[in-house]
Coordinates of C-alpha atoms in Angstrom, one line a residue:
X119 CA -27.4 2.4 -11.8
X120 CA -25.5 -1.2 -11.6
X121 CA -22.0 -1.3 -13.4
X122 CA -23.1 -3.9 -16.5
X123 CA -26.2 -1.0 -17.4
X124 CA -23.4 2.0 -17.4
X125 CA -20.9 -0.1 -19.6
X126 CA -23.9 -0.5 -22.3
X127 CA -24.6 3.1 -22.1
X128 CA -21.0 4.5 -22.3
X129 CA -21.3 6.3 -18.5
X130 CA -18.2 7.2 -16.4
X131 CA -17.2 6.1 -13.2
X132 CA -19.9 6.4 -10.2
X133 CA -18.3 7.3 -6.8
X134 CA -18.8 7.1 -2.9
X135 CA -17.1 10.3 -1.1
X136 CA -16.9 9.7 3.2
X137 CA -15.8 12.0 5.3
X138 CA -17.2 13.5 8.6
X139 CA -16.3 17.0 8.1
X140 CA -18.6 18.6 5.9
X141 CA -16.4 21.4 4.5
X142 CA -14.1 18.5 3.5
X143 CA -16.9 16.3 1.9
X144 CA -18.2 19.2 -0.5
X145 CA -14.5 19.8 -1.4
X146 CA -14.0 16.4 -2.2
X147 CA -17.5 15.8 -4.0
X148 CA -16.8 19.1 -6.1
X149 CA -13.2 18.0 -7.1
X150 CA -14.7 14.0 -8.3
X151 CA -17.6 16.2 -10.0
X152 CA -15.2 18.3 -12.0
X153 CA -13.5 15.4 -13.2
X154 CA -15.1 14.2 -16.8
X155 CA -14.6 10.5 -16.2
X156 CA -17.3 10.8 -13.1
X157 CA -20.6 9.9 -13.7
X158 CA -22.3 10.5 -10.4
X159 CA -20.6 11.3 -6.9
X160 CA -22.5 9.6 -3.5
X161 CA -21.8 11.2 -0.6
X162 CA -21.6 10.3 3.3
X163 CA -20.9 11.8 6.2
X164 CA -19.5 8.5 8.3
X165 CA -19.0 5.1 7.9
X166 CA -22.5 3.8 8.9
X167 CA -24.2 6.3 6.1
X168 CA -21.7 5.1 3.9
X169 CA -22.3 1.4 4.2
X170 CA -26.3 2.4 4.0
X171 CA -25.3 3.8 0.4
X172 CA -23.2 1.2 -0.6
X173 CA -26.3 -1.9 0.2
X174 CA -28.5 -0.1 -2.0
X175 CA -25.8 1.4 -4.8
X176 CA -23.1 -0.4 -7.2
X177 CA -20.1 2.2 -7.0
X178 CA -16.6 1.7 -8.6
X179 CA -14.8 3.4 -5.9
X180 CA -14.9 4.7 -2.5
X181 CA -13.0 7.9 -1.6
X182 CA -12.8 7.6 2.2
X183 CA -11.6 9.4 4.9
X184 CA -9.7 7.3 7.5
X185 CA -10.1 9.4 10.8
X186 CA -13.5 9.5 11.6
X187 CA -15.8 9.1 14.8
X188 CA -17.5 5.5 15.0
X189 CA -16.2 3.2 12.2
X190 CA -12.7 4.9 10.9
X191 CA -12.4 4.4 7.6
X192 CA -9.6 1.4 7.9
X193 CA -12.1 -0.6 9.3
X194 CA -14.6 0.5 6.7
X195 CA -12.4 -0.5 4.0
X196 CA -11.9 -4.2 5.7
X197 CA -15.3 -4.2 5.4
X198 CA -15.7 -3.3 1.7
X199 CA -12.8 -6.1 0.7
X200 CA -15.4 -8.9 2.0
X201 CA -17.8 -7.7 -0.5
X202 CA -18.7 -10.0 -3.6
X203 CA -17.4 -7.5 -5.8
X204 CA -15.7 -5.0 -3.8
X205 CA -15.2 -1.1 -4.4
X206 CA -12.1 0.7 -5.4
X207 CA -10.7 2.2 -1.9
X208 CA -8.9 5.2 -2.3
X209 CA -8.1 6.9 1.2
X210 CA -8.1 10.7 1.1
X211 CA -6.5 11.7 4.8
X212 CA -4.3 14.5 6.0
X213 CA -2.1 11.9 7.6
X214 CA 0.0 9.5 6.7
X215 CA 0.4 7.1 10.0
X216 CA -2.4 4.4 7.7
X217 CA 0.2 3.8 5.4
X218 CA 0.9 0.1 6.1
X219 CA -2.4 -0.8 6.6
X220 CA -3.7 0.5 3.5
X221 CA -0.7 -1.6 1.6
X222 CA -2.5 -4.3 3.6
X223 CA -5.5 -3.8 2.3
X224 CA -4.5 -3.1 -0.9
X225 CA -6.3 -0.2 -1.7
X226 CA -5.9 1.8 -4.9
X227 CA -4.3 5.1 -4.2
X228 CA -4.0 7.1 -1.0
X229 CA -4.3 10.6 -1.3
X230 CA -3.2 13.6 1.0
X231 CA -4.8 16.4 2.2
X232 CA -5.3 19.7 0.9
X233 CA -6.4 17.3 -2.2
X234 CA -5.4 18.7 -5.4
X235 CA -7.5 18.1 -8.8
X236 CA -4.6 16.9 -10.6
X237 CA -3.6 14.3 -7.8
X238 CA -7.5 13.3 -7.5
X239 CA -7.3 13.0 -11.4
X240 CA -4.8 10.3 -11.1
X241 CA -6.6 8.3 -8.8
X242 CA -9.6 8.8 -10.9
X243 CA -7.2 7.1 -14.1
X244 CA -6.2 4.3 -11.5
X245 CA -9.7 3.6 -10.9
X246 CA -11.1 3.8 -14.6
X247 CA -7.6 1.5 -15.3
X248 CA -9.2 -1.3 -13.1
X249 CA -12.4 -1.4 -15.1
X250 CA -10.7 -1.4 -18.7
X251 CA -9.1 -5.0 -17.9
X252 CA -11.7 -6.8 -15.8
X253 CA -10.8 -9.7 -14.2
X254 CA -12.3 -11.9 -11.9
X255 CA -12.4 -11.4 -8.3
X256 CA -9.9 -14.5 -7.1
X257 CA -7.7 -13.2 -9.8
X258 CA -7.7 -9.7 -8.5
X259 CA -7.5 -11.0 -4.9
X260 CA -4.8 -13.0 -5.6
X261 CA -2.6 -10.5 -7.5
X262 CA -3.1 -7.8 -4.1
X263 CA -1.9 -10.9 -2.3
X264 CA 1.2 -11.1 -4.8
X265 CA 1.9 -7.5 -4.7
X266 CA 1.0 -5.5 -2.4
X267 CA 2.3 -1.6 -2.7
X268 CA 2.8 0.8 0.3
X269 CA 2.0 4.9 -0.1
X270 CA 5.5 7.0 -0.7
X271 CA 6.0 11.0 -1.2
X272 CA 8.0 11.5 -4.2
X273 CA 8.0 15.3 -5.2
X274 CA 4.9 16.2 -3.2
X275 CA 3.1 13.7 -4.5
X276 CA 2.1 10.2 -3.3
X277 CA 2.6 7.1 -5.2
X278 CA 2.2 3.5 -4.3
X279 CA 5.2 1.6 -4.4
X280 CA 5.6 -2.3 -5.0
X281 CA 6.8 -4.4 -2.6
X282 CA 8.8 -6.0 -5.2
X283 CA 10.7 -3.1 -6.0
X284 CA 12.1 -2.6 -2.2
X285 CA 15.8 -3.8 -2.0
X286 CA 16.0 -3.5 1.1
X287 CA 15.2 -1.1 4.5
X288 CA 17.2 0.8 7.1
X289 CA 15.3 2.2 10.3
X290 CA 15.1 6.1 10.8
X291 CA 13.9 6.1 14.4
X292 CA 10.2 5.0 14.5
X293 CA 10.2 5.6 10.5
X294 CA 12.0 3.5 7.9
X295 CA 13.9 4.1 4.7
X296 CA 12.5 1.8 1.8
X297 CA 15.7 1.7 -1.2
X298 CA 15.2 0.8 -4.4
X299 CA 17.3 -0.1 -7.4
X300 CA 17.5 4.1 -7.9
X301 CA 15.8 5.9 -5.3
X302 CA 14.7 5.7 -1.5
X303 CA 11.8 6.6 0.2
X304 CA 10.8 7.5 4.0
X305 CA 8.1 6.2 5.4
X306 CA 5.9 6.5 8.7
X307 CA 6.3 2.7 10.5
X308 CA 8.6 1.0 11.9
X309 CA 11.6 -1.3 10.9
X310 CA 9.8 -4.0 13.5
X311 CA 6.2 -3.9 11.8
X312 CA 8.1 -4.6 8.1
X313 CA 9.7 -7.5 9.4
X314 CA 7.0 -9.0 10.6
X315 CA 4.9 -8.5 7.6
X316 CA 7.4 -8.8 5.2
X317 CA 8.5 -12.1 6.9
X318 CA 6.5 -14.2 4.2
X319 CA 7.9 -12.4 0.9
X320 CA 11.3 -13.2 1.9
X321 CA 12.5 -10.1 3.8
X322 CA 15.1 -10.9 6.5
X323 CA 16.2 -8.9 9.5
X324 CA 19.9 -8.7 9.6
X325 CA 20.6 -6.3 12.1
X326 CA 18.6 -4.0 14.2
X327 CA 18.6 -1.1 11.8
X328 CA 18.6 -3.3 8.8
X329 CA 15.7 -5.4 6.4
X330 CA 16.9 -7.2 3.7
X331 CA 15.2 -8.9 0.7
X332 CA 17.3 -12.5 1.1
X333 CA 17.2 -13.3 -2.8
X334 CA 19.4 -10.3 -3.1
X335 CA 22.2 -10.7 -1.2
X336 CA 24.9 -11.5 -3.3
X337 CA 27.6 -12.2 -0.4
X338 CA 28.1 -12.8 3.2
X339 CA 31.5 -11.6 4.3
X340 CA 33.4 -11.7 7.5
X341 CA 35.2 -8.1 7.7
X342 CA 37.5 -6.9 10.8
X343 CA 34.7 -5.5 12.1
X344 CA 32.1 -8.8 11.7
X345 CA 29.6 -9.5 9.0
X346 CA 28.7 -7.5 6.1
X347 CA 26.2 -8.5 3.1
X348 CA 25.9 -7.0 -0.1
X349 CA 22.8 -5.9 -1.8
X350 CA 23.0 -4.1 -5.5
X351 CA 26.9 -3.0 -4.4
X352 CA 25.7 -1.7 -1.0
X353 CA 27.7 -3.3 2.4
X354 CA 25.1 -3.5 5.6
X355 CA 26.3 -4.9 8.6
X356 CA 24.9 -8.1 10.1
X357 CA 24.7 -8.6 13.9
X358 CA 26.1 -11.1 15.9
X359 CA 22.7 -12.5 17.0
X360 CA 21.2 -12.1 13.3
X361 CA 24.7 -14.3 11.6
X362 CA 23.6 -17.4 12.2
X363 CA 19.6 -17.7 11.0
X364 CA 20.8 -15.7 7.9
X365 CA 23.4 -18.6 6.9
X366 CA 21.0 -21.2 7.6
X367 CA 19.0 -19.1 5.4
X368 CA 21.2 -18.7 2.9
X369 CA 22.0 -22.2 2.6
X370 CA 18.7 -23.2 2.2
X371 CA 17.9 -20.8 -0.3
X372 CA 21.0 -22.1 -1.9
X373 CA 19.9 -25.7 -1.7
X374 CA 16.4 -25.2 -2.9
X375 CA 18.5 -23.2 -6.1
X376 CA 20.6 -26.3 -7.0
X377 CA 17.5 -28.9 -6.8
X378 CA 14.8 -27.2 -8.5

């Protein structure tokens, strides 16, 4: 049933559930069926049934397994974000290596194994929160472009956390430590990946164990033991090879300040 005919009629949200392991699927189908905002629950067993579902179906989200043989489910959900009108993606996985790439992708919610009914709830309340306040598709497009979230743990639970809200990032061997204004979290990629895709939203690399949002910094200081910046009260060192690009960049954040 297309999305304009369940509106008139006052139905609930129709999902897609995907995964390859079929204990896992009827899990996952009972949990969205339990839920009393679901209207009907699709399932597939891979990527290729999925997308078979999807041509002949209008669904508000997809609940998708990432590791799967064939087409994962990352590049199932690239596939969905070319649609017309693409699908809620909520990735349900016992792993949580697809973290950046599902920030990339923006996806809704990302959900981890053994799923519980209260987590799959929220997800469920993101989803229905996306059809309350419509919007057109460029505008939605545009605002993932804006602000793109990446999956954290906070109290066994996984949230998706703003870009915007990062301060700045310390490396933790191949993991990195997001802070924010009151908390930090851990996640699974490395300081090297951020910088590169956090080059364009004004994150700078100031040392080898250290990403920095540059509108932040408050001070550049020479100490006895070199360069320092301070970020919300907080002194990180900067390198010797990463001194001079960050003054340039200073300045001409500076400069672009005073002439605006």
């Amino acid at each position: 049933m297309r999305a304009e005919k369940r509106a008139e009629t006052g139905m609930s949200l129709v999902v897609l559930a995907v995964d390859d392991e079929p204990p896992a699927l009827d899990e996952l189908a009972y949990l969205l069926n339990a839920d009393g905002r679901v209207a009907h629950v699709h399932r597939a067993g891979d990527a290729t049934e999925a997308l078979r579902v999807l041509r002949d179906t209008e669904v508000d989200a997809v609940f998708l397994d990432i590791r799967m043989p064939g087409l994962d489910g990352m590049e199932l959900a690239r596939i969905l974000r070319r649609f017309a009108h693409p699908p809620a993606i909520v990735f349900v996985t016992a792993y949580d290596d697809g973290a950046v790439d599902a920030f990339d992708l923006g996806v809704t919610d990302y959900v981890r194994k053994p799923v519980r009914a209260e987590r799959l709830g929220e997800s469920l309340r993101r989803v229905a929160g996306l059809r309350v306040v419509p919007a057109p598709a460029a505008t939605l497009a545009t605002a993932v472009a804006d602000e793109p979230a990446i999956p954290v743990e906070l109290a066994g639970t996984t949230r998706m956390l703003p870009r915007s809200s990062v301060r700045w990032v310390e490396a933790q061997g191949d993991y990195a430590r997001l802070h924010t204004a009151d908390a930090s979290h851990l996640v699974r990629v490395s300081l090297a990946t951020l910088a590169e895709r956090w080059a364009n939203a004004g994150f700078v690399r100031i040392h080898r164990s250290y990403l920095v949002q540059l509108r932040l910094v408050t001070e550049l200081r020479l100490t006895g033991s070199g360069y320092v910046v301070a970020v919300d009260g907080v002194e990180l060192p900067v390198s010797r090879r990463h001194t001079r690009e960050l003054k340039d960049r200073l300045i001409r954040a500076a400069k672009h300040d005073w002439t605006r």
